[in-house]
Amino acid sequence: MPKYYSSIGEAVGAAMQHNIRLAHCSAAPGSGKPLQVRHLPSAPADPYSVCGMTSRLHEDASPDEVAGIIEEVTGALVGPLPQLTELVASAADWTRARLDFDDPHHHPIFETWTRLAAAYGMLQDVREQLEVAEDGLAACPAERTDPRHHQMVNVLRSRELLDDVLGAEAAPVPSAARNVDSDRQRAARASSPRTGISPSPGSPPATAAPPPAPRPAGRPR
């Protein structure tokens, strides 16, 4: 059954562990538990996954599109946030079934349950905050404001998508969705820049071979 990496750090960590095991021969070929390969889904292939929704939430998306994405996150049936909340609740209930209060001075399992219960409450608060923010997103203007206002607030996103790092090809998107953020992602997927040879002044253009296909221009850093 395929597994999925939820973050770039997890994918890199799994690859490092795999290489360390091979280097130290901790798992002989043909013996023991085989290494499991985890599938890395492409964001365009699953637009309703967290990575897919993140790739759709670019700076030029319309307010209604952004509000719709947040609505998908908090959706009661298939939203990733309610699913995560239920997962934490299940972990807390699993711990609850192993509580032991015979020792009045030593309750490590109860402390673990308390942390899980606190995380469950925080996730419920996050869902409420996002549901309120959804209306505010829909009311935002579609146009960007002057960049001098943006400098007053820090950028929160700190990680690229897996597609940006691993070089997955993006699925075709409507022209309205092609924007500066898409250019940045395509530029990140490029392994190295290609440099052409400038002809000398006055020399005729070369006609022996057709020129290479133009590459999408990346956003200047």
mmCIF file of C-alpha atoms in Angstrom:
data_model
loop_
_atom_site.group_PDB
_atom_site.id
_atom_site.type_symbol
_atom_site.label_atom_id
_atom_site.label_comp_id
_atom_site.label_asym_id
_atom_site.label_seq_id
_atom_site.Cartn_x
_atom_site.Cartn_y
_atom_site.Cartn_z
ATOM 1 C CA MET A 1 0.000 0.000 0.000
ATOM 2 C CA PRO A 2 1.587 3.305 -1.019
ATOM 3 C CA LYS A 3 2.489 5.837 1.638
ATOM 4 C CA TYR A 4 2.745 9.594 1.349
ATOM 5 C CA TYR A 5 5.194 12.184 2.580
ATOM 6 C CA SER A 6 3.451 15.051 4.291
ATOM 7 C CA SER A 7 6.430 17.410 4.097
ATOM 8 C CA ILE A 8 9.769 17.942 2.395
ATOM 9 C CA GLY A 9 11.624 17.326 5.643
ATOM 10 C CA GLU A 10 9.934 13.955 6.071
ATOM 11 C CA ALA A 11 10.830 12.927 2.534
ATOM 12 C CA VAL A 12 14.470 13.959 2.948
ATOM 13 C CA GLY A 13 14.661 12.263 6.351
ATOM 14 C CA ALA A 14 13.296 9.003 4.964
ATOM 15 C CA ALA A 15 15.816 9.088 2.111
ATOM 16 C CA MET A 16 18.682 9.689 4.569
ATOM 17 C CA GLN A 17 17.577 6.796 6.768
ATOM 18 C CA HIS A 18 17.385 4.569 3.728
ATOM 19 C CA ASN A 19 20.938 5.475 2.674
ATOM 20 C CA ILE A 20 22.278 4.986 6.203
ATOM 21 C CA ARG A 21 20.737 1.521 6.433
ATOM 22 C CA LEU A 22 22.282 0.539 3.117
ATOM 23 C CA ALA A 23 25.689 1.963 4.067
ATOM 24 C CA HIS A 24 25.839 0.069 7.353
ATOM 25 C CA CYS A 25 24.262 -3.076 5.915
ATOM 26 C CA SER A 26 21.739 -3.142 8.729
ATOM 27 C CA ALA A 27 19.294 -4.931 6.444
ATOM 28 C CA ALA A 28 20.746 -7.776 4.424
ATOM 29 C CA PRO A 29 19.224 -8.268 0.965
ATOM 30 C CA GLY A 30 16.443 -10.808 1.004
ATOM 31 C CA SER A 31 16.119 -10.941 4.783
ATOM 32 C CA GLY A 32 14.170 -9.019 7.381
ATOM 33 C CA LYS A 33 11.481 -6.470 6.700
ATOM 34 C CA PRO A 34 11.814 -4.961 3.213
ATOM 35 C CA LEU A 35 12.115 -1.233 2.787
ATOM 36 C CA GLN A 36 8.796 0.395 1.951
ATOM 37 C CA VAL A 37 8.615 2.904 -0.873
ATOM 38 C CA ARG A 38 6.400 5.894 -0.199
ATOM 39 C CA HIS A 39 4.579 7.522 -3.068
ATOM 40 C CA LEU A 40 4.903 11.278 -3.520
ATOM 41 C CA PRO A 41 1.627 12.585 -4.975
ATOM 42 C CA SER A 42 1.758 15.476 -7.400
ATOM 43 C CA ALA A 43 -0.122 18.577 -6.302
ATOM 44 C CA PRO A 44 -1.821 19.102 -9.706
ATOM 45 C CA ALA A 45 -2.841 15.422 -9.757
ATOM 46 C CA ASP A 46 -4.840 15.837 -6.534
ATOM 47 C CA PRO A 47 -6.082 19.445 -6.333
ATOM 48 C CA TYR A 48 -8.093 18.711 -3.169
ATOM 49 C CA SER A 49 -5.115 17.427 -1.178
ATOM 50 C CA VAL A 50 -3.302 19.838 1.132
ATOM 51 C CA CYS A 51 -0.460 20.219 -1.371
ATOM 52 C CA GLY A 52 -2.953 20.674 -4.193
ATOM 53 C CA MET A 53 -4.860 23.358 -2.323
ATOM 54 C CA THR A 54 -1.600 25.107 -1.420
ATOM 55 C CA SER A 55 -0.559 25.194 -5.070
ATOM 56 C CA ARG A 56 -3.951 26.703 -5.980
ATOM 57 C CA LEU A 57 -3.696 29.355 -3.275
ATOM 58 C CA HIS A 58 -1.390 31.705 -5.138
ATOM 59 C CA GLU A 59 -1.268 35.461 -4.703
ATOM 60 C CA ASP A 60 -3.276 36.196 -7.837
ATOM 61 C CA ALA A 61 -6.173 33.875 -6.991
ATOM 62 C CA SER A 62 -9.525 35.608 -6.698
ATOM 63 C CA PRO A 63 -11.048 36.200 -3.237
ATOM 64 C CA ASP A 64 -13.809 33.689 -3.959
ATOM 65 C CA GLU A 65 -11.232 31.056 -4.950
ATOM 66 C CA VAL A 66 -9.268 31.547 -1.723
ATOM 67 C CA ALA A 67 -12.424 31.480 0.390
ATOM 68 C CA GLY A 68 -13.459 28.285 -1.407
ATOM 69 C CA ILE A 69 -10.124 26.640 -0.633
ATOM 70 C CA ILE A 70 -10.465 27.450 3.071
ATOM 71 C CA GLU A 71 -13.997 26.060 2.932
ATOM 72 C CA GLU A 72 -12.550 22.835 1.504
ATOM 73 C CA VAL A 73 -10.033 22.693 4.361
ATOM 74 C CA THR A 74 -12.758 22.950 6.997
ATOM 75 C CA GLY A 75 -15.350 20.811 5.182
ATOM 76 C CA ALA A 76 -17.119 18.492 7.617
ATOM 77 C CA LEU A 77 -16.990 15.374 5.429
ATOM 78 C CA VAL A 78 -13.670 15.404 3.585
ATOM 79 C CA GLY A 79 -11.852 18.479 4.896
ATOM 80 C CA PRO A 80 -8.296 17.728 6.057
ATOM 81 C CA LEU A 81 -8.692 19.772 9.250
ATOM 82 C CA PRO A 82 -11.734 17.843 10.575
ATOM 83 C CA GLN A 83 -9.983 14.604 9.624
ATOM 84 C CA LEU A 84 -6.880 15.661 11.555
ATOM 85 C CA THR A 85 -9.066 16.653 14.514
ATOM 86 C CA GLU A 86 -10.699 13.220 14.558
ATOM 87 C CA LEU A 87 -7.287 11.570 14.287
ATOM 88 C CA VAL A 88 -6.035 13.403 17.382
ATOM 89 C CA ALA A 89 -9.293 12.565 19.176
ATOM 90 C CA SER A 90 -8.806 8.885 18.343
ATOM 91 C CA ALA A 91 -5.270 9.009 19.720
ATOM 92 C CA ALA A 92 -6.589 10.597 22.921
ATOM 93 C CA ASP A 93 -9.288 7.916 23.233
ATOM 94 C CA TRP A 94 -6.666 5.212 22.693
ATOM 95 C CA THR A 95 -4.647 6.696 25.563
ATOM 96 C CA ARG A 96 -7.773 7.006 27.703
ATOM 97 C CA ALA A 97 -8.263 3.234 27.552
ATOM 98 C CA ARG A 98 -4.827 2.811 29.187
ATOM 99 C CA LEU A 99 -5.172 5.242 32.085
ATOM 100 C CA ASP A 100 -4.073 3.970 35.495
ATOM 101 C CA PHE A 101 -4.705 6.021 38.638
ATOM 102 C CA ASP A 102 -3.601 3.408 41.194
ATOM 103 C CA ASP A 103 -0.441 5.410 41.940
ATOM 104 C CA PRO A 104 -1.582 8.838 43.237
ATOM 105 C CA HIS A 105 1.822 10.444 42.442
ATOM 106 C CA HIS A 106 2.678 9.021 39.016
ATOM 107 C CA HIS A 107 0.374 9.628 36.046
ATOM 108 C CA PRO A 108 2.485 9.750 32.836
ATOM 109 C CA ILE A 109 -0.315 8.300 30.700
ATOM 110 C CA PHE A 110 -2.733 10.910 31.971
ATOM 111 C CA GLU A 111 -0.223 13.627 31.078
ATOM 112 C CA THR A 112 -0.067 12.242 27.553
ATOM 113 C CA TRP A 113 -3.861 12.181 27.358
ATOM 114 C CA THR A 114 -3.922 15.792 28.594
ATOM 115 C CA ARG A 115 -1.593 16.904 25.791
ATOM 116 C CA LEU A 116 -3.667 15.117 23.163
ATOM 117 C CA ALA A 117 -6.872 16.585 24.589
ATOM 118 C CA ALA A 118 -5.293 20.056 24.483
ATOM 119 C CA ALA A 119 -4.253 19.536 20.857
ATOM 120 C CA TYR A 120 -7.801 18.420 20.054
ATOM 121 C CA GLY A 121 -9.208 21.607 21.594
ATOM 122 C CA MET A 122 -6.701 23.747 19.684
ATOM 123 C CA LEU A 123 -7.679 22.134 16.386
ATOM 124 C CA GLN A 124 -11.323 22.892 17.134
ATOM 125 C CA ASP A 125 -10.355 26.517 17.789
ATOM 126 C CA VAL A 126 -8.415 26.613 14.500
ATOM 127 C CA ARG A 127 -11.470 25.389 12.639
ATOM 128 C CA GLU A 128 -13.631 28.106 14.212
ATOM 129 C CA GLN A 129 -11.062 30.780 13.348
ATOM 130 C CA LEU A 130 -10.877 29.619 9.731
ATOM 131 C CA GLU A 131 -14.644 29.561 9.380
ATOM 132 C CA VAL A 132 -14.777 33.193 10.523
ATOM 133 C CA ALA A 133 -11.824 34.138 8.290
ATOM 134 C CA GLU A 134 -13.592 32.579 5.290
ATOM 135 C CA ASP A 135 -16.083 35.458 5.156
ATOM 136 C CA GLY A 136 -13.273 37.980 5.447
ATOM 137 C CA LEU A 137 -11.388 36.373 2.560
ATOM 138 C CA ALA A 138 -14.391 36.631 0.271
ATOM 139 C CA ALA A 139 -14.659 40.346 1.102
ATOM 140 C CA CYS A 140 -10.995 41.104 0.290
ATOM 141 C CA PRO A 141 -10.207 43.145 -2.840
ATOM 142 C CA ALA A 142 -9.032 41.221 -5.884
ATOM 143 C CA GLU A 143 -6.174 43.635 -6.661
ATOM 144 C CA ARG A 144 -2.902 43.720 -4.754
ATOM 145 C CA THR A 145 -2.148 46.795 -2.695
ATOM 146 C CA ASP A 146 1.026 48.877 -2.727
ATOM 147 C CA PRO A 147 4.030 46.690 -1.732
ATOM 148 C CA ARG A 148 5.004 49.170 0.977
ATOM 149 C CA HIS A 149 2.042 47.916 3.005
ATOM 150 C CA HIS A 150 3.205 44.300 2.683
ATOM 151 C CA GLN A 151 6.457 45.072 4.469
ATOM 152 C CA MET A 152 4.564 45.760 7.679
ATOM 153 C CA VAL A 153 3.623 42.076 8.107
ATOM 154 C CA ASN A 154 5.921 39.052 8.030
ATOM 155 C CA VAL A 155 5.582 36.261 5.451
ATOM 156 C CA LEU A 156 4.385 33.061 7.143
ATOM 157 C CA ARG A 157 4.926 30.407 4.506
ATOM 158 C CA SER A 158 8.363 28.867 4.926
ATOM 159 C CA ARG A 159 8.412 25.727 2.773
ATOM 160 C CA GLU A 160 8.177 24.952 -0.921
ATOM 161 C CA LEU A 161 5.867 22.302 -2.316
ATOM 162 C CA LEU A 162 7.266 18.844 -3.001
ATOM 163 C CA ASP A 163 6.705 19.473 -6.706
ATOM 164 C CA ASP A 164 8.963 22.532 -6.507
ATOM 165 C CA VAL A 165 11.818 20.554 -4.986
ATOM 166 C CA LEU A 166 11.514 17.180 -6.689
ATOM 167 C CA GLY A 167 10.813 18.507 -10.177
ATOM 168 C CA ALA A 168 7.352 17.068 -10.827
ATOM 169 C CA GLU A 169 5.700 18.333 -13.970
ATOM 170 C CA ALA A 170 2.695 20.542 -13.371
ATOM 171 C CA ALA A 171 -0.612 19.776 -15.050
ATOM 172 C CA PRO A 172 -1.911 22.335 -17.563
ATOM 173 C CA VAL A 173 -3.879 25.097 -15.886
ATOM 174 C CA PRO A 174 -6.156 27.780 -17.306
ATOM 175 C CA SER A 175 -4.423 30.936 -18.478
ATOM 176 C CA ALA A 176 -6.096 32.905 -15.680
ATOM 177 C CA ALA A 177 -4.275 30.798 -13.125
ATOM 178 C CA ARG A 178 -0.866 31.314 -14.687
ATOM 179 C CA ASN A 179 0.749 33.988 -12.587
ATOM 180 C CA VAL A 180 3.905 35.053 -10.907
ATOM 181 C CA ASP A 181 3.689 32.249 -8.351
ATOM 182 C CA SER A 182 3.395 29.652 -11.123
ATOM 183 C CA ASP A 183 6.466 31.125 -12.783
ATOM 184 C CA ARG A 184 8.307 30.828 -9.478
ATOM 185 C CA GLN A 185 7.373 27.163 -9.187
ATOM 186 C CA ARG A 186 8.472 26.412 -12.737
ATOM 187 C CA ALA A 187 11.742 28.201 -12.088
ATOM 188 C CA ALA A 188 12.287 26.151 -8.943
ATOM 189 C CA ARG A 189 11.804 22.947 -10.917
ATOM 190 C CA ALA A 190 14.543 23.886 -13.333
ATOM 191 C CA SER A 191 17.679 22.042 -12.232
ATOM 192 C CA SER A 192 20.110 24.514 -13.767
ATOM 193 C CA PRO A 193 19.942 27.597 -15.985
ATOM 194 C CA ARG A 194 20.687 27.299 -19.664
ATOM 195 C CA THR A 195 23.012 29.889 -21.121
ATOM 196 C CA GLY A 196 23.042 30.562 -24.830
ATOM 197 C CA ILE A 197 26.056 31.721 -26.841
ATOM 198 C CA SER A 198 25.760 35.302 -28.012
ATOM 199 C CA PRO A 199 26.731 35.715 -31.676
ATOM 200 C CA SER A 200 29.450 38.187 -32.504
ATOM 201 C CA PRO A 201 28.348 41.582 -33.854
ATOM 202 C CA GLY A 202 27.709 41.575 -37.568
ATOM 203 C CA SER A 203 27.690 37.799 -37.969
ATOM 204 C CA PRO A 204 24.620 36.219 -39.616
ATOM 205 C CA PRO A 205 22.357 34.111 -37.440
ATOM 206 C CA ALA A 206 23.015 30.394 -37.419
ATOM 207 C CA THR A 207 20.613 28.326 -39.517
ATOM 208 C CA ALA A 208 22.153 24.855 -39.274
ATOM 209 C CA ALA A 209 19.992 23.755 -36.363
ATOM 210 C CA PRO A 210 16.668 25.027 -35.005
ATOM 211 C CA PRO A 211 16.871 27.014 -31.782
ATOM 212 C CA PRO A 212 15.932 25.243 -28.554
ATOM 213 C CA ALA A 213 12.363 25.549 -27.335
ATOM 214 C CA PRO A 214 11.914 28.596 -25.121
ATOM 215 C CA ARG A 215 11.724 27.893 -21.404
ATOM 216 C CA PRO A 216 9.234 29.687 -19.153
ATOM 217 C CA ALA A 217 10.796 32.696 -17.535
ATOM 218 C CA GLY A 218 11.180 32.490 -13.779
ATOM 219 C CA ARG A 219 10.377 35.244 -11.370
ATOM 220 C CA PRO A 220 13.517 37.344 -10.604
ATOM 221 C CA ARG A 221 14.628 36.915 -7.035
#
